[in-house]
Coordinates of C-alpha atoms in Angstrom, one line a residue:
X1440 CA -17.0 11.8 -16.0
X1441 CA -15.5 8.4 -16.1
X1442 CA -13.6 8.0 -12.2
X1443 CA -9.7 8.1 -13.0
X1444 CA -8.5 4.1 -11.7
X1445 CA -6.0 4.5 -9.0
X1446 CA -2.5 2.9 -9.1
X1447 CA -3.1 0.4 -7.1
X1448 CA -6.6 -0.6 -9.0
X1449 CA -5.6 0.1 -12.6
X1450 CA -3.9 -3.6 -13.1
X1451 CA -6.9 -5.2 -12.0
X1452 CA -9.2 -3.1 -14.5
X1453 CA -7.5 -3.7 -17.2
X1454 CA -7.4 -7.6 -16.2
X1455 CA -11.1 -7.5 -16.1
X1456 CA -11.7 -6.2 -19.5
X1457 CA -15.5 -5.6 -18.8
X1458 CA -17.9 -2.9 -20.9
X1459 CA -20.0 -3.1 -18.5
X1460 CA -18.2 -2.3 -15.6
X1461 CA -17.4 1.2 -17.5
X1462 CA -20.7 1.9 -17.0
X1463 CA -21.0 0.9 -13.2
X1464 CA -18.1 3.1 -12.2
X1465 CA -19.4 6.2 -13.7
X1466 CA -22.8 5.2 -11.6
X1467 CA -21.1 4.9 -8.7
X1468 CA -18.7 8.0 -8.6
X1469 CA -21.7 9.6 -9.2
X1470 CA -24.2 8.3 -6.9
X1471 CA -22.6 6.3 -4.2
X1472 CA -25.6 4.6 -2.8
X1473 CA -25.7 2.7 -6.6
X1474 CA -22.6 0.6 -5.6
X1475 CA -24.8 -1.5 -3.6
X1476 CA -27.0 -2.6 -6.9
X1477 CA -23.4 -2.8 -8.8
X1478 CA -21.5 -4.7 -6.1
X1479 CA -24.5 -7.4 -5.7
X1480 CA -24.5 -7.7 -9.4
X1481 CA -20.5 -8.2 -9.8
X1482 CA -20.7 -11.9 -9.6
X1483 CA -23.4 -12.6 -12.5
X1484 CA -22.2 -9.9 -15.0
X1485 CA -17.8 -10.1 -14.2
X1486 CA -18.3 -13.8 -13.9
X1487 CA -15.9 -15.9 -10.8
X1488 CA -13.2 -17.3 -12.6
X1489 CA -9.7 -16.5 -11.6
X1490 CA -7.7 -13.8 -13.3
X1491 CA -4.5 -14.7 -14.9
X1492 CA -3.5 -11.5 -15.0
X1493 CA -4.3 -10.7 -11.5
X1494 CA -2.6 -13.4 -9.3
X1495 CA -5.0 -14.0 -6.5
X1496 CA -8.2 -12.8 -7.6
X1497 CA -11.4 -13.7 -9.1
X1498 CA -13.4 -11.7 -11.5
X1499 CA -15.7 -11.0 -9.4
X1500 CA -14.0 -9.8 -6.7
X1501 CA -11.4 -7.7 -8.5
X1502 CA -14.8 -6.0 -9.9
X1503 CA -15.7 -5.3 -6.3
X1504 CA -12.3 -3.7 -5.8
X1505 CA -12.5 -1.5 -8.5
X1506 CA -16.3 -0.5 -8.0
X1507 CA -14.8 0.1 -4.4
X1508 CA -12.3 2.4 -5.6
X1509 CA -15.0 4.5 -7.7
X1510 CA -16.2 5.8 -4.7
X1511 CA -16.2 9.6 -3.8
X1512 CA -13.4 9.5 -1.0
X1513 CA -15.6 10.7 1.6
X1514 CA -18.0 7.8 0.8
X1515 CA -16.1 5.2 1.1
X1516 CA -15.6 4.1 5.2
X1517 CA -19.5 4.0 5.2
X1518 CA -20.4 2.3 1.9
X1519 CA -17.5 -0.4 3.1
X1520 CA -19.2 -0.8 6.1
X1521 CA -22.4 -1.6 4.5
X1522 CA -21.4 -3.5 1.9
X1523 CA -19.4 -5.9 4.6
X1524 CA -22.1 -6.3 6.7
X1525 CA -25.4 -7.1 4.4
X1526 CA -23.0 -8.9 2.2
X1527 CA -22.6 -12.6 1.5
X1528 CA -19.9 -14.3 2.3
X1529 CA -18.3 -13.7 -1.5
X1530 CA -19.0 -9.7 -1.0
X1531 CA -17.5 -9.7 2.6
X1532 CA -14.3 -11.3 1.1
X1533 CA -13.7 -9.2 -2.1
X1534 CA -14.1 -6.1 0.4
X1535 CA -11.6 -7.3 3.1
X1536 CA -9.1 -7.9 0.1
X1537 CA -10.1 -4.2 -1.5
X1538 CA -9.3 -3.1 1.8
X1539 CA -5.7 -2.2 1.3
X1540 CA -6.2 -0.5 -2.3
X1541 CA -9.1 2.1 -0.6
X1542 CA -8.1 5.6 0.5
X1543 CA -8.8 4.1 4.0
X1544 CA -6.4 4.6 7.6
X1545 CA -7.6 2.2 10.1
X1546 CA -11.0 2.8 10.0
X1547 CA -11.8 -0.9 8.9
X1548 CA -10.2 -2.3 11.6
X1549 CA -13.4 -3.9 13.0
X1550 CA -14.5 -5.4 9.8
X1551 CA -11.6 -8.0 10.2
X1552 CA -11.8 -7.9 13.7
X1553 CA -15.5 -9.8 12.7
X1554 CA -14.2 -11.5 9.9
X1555 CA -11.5 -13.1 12.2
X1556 CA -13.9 -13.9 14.3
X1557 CA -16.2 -16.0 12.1
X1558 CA -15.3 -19.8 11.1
X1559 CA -14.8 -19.4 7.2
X1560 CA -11.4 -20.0 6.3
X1561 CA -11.7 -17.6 3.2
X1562 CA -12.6 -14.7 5.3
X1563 CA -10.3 -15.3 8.0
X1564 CA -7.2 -15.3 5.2
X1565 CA -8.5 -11.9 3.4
X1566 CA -8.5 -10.2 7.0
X1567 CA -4.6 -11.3 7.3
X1568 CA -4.0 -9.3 3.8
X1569 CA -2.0 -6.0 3.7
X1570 CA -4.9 -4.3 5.6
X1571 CA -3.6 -6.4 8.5
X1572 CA -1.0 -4.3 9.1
X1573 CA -3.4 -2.1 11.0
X1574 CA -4.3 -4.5 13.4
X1575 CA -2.4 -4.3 16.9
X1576 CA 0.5 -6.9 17.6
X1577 CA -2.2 -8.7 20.1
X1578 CA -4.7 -9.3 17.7
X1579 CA -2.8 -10.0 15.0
X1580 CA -0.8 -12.8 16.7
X1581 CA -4.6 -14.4 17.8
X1582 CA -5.8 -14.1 13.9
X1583 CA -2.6 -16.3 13.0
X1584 CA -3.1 -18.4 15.7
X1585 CA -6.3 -19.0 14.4
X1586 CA -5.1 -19.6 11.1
X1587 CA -2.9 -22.5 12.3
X1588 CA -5.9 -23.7 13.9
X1589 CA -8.1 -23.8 10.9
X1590 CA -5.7 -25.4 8.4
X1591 CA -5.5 -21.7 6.6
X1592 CA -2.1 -21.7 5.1
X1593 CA 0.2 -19.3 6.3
X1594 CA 1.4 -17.8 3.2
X1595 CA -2.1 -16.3 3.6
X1596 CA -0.8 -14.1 5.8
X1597 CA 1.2 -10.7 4.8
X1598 CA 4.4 -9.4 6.1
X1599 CA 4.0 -12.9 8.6
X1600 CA 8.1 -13.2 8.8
X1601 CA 8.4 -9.3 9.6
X1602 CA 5.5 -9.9 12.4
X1603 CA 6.1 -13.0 13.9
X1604 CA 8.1 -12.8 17.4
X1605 CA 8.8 -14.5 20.5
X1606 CA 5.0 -14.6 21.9
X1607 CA 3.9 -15.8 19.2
X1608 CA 6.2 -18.3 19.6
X1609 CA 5.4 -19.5 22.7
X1610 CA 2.0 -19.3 21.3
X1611 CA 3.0 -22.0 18.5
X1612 CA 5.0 -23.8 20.8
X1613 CA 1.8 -24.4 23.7
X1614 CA -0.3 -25.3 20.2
X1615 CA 1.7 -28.0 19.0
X1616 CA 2.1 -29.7 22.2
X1617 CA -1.8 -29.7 22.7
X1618 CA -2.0 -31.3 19.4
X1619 CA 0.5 -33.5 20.0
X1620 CA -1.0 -34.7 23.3
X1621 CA -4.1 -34.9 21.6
X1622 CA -2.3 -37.5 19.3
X1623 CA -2.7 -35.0 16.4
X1624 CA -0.5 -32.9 13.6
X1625 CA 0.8 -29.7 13.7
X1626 CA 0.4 -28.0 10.3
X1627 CA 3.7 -28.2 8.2
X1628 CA 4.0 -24.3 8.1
X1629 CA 3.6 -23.4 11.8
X1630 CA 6.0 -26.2 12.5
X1631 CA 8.5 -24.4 10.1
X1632 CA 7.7 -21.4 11.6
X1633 CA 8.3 -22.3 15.0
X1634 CA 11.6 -23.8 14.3
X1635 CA 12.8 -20.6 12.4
X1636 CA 11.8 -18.2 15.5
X1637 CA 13.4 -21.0 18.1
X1638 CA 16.4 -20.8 16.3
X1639 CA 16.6 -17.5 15.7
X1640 CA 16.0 -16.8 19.5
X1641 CA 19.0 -19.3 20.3
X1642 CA 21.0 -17.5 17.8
X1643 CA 21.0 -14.5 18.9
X1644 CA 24.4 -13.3 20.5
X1645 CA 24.6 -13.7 24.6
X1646 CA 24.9 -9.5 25.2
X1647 CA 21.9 -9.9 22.8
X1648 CA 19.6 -11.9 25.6
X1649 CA 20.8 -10.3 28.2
X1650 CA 19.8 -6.7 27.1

């Protein structure tokens, strides 16, 4: 029996348009240990080019998702957690960005704590998707930290207006005047967002700061 798509994976199956991947699915809600053979192959049989369709993904990657999302749901957490760690660095990616589309809570968490961790821009951006939003305020502030470090634009990272607040402020603020001691630029984006949070700190009403 062919695995009904999900809501959330159904746009990116129908941008893929692949016979083959028909065929993978039914594999894989069958016998979950077969994603591993499908999820290598992804690359070679989807292809890598970017999906118009699908805004933000590749082929291969929105193959990944919805191989992902074939999954029996109580296979999932490990077969994620496999597929992360023996992967290369194209697998880790497209299963940091499936993250959010996976009946998953916050059992994921470590995989972007590692990917955050690591020095590949790519990664680092997927782990500050929607998934992020089970990351504590502590961590999460680090990861864009380290994103304004890196050069990785900002827009990279999800629900960053609704997030961002007055440590990580302070954060941005002792940042930029290392770089500028250093003789150095500040990216363009943390700049901007600096100046938004300053502002709207000073803006605040007087009973506001006081409380």
């Amino acid at each position: 029996m062919t695995p009904r798509p999900s809501i959330q994976t159904d746009g990116l199956l129908k941008a893929l348009d692949q016979e083959w991947l028909a065929g993978a699915r039914e594999s894989v809600a069958a016998k979950p240990e077969s994603v591993t053979r499908h999820f290598a192959s992804a690359g070679r049989r989807a292809g890598r080019a970017p999906l118009p369709d699908a805004p933000g993904w590749t082929a291969d990657e929105a193959a990944r998702a919805v191989l992902l999302a074939a999954l029996p749901p109580d296979a999932v957490a490990g077969q994620v957690a496999d597929l992360y760690r023996y992967g290369d660095a194209d697998e880790k990616r497209a299963v940091l960005k499936a993250l959010p589309l996976l009946p998953l809570g916050a059992e994921a968490v470590p995989l972007l704590h590692d990917a955050i961790r690591t020095n590949d821009t790519r990664l680092v951006a997927a782990a500050l998707g929607p998934y992020a939003r089970h990351l504590d305020q502590t961590m999460w502030r680090q990861a864009v930290l380290k994103c304004v470090f890196m050069g990785v634009p900002l827009a990279a990272v999800d629900r960053l207006e609704e997030r961002a607040d007055a440590e990580l402020a302070g954060m941005l603020a002792a940042f930029a005047e290392e770089r500028t001691a250093a003789g150095r630029h500040t990216p363009d984006d943390a700049t901007a967002l600096l100046d938004r949070l300053t502002s709207e700190k000073s803006d605040r009403p007087t009973s506001e700061k006081e409380a």
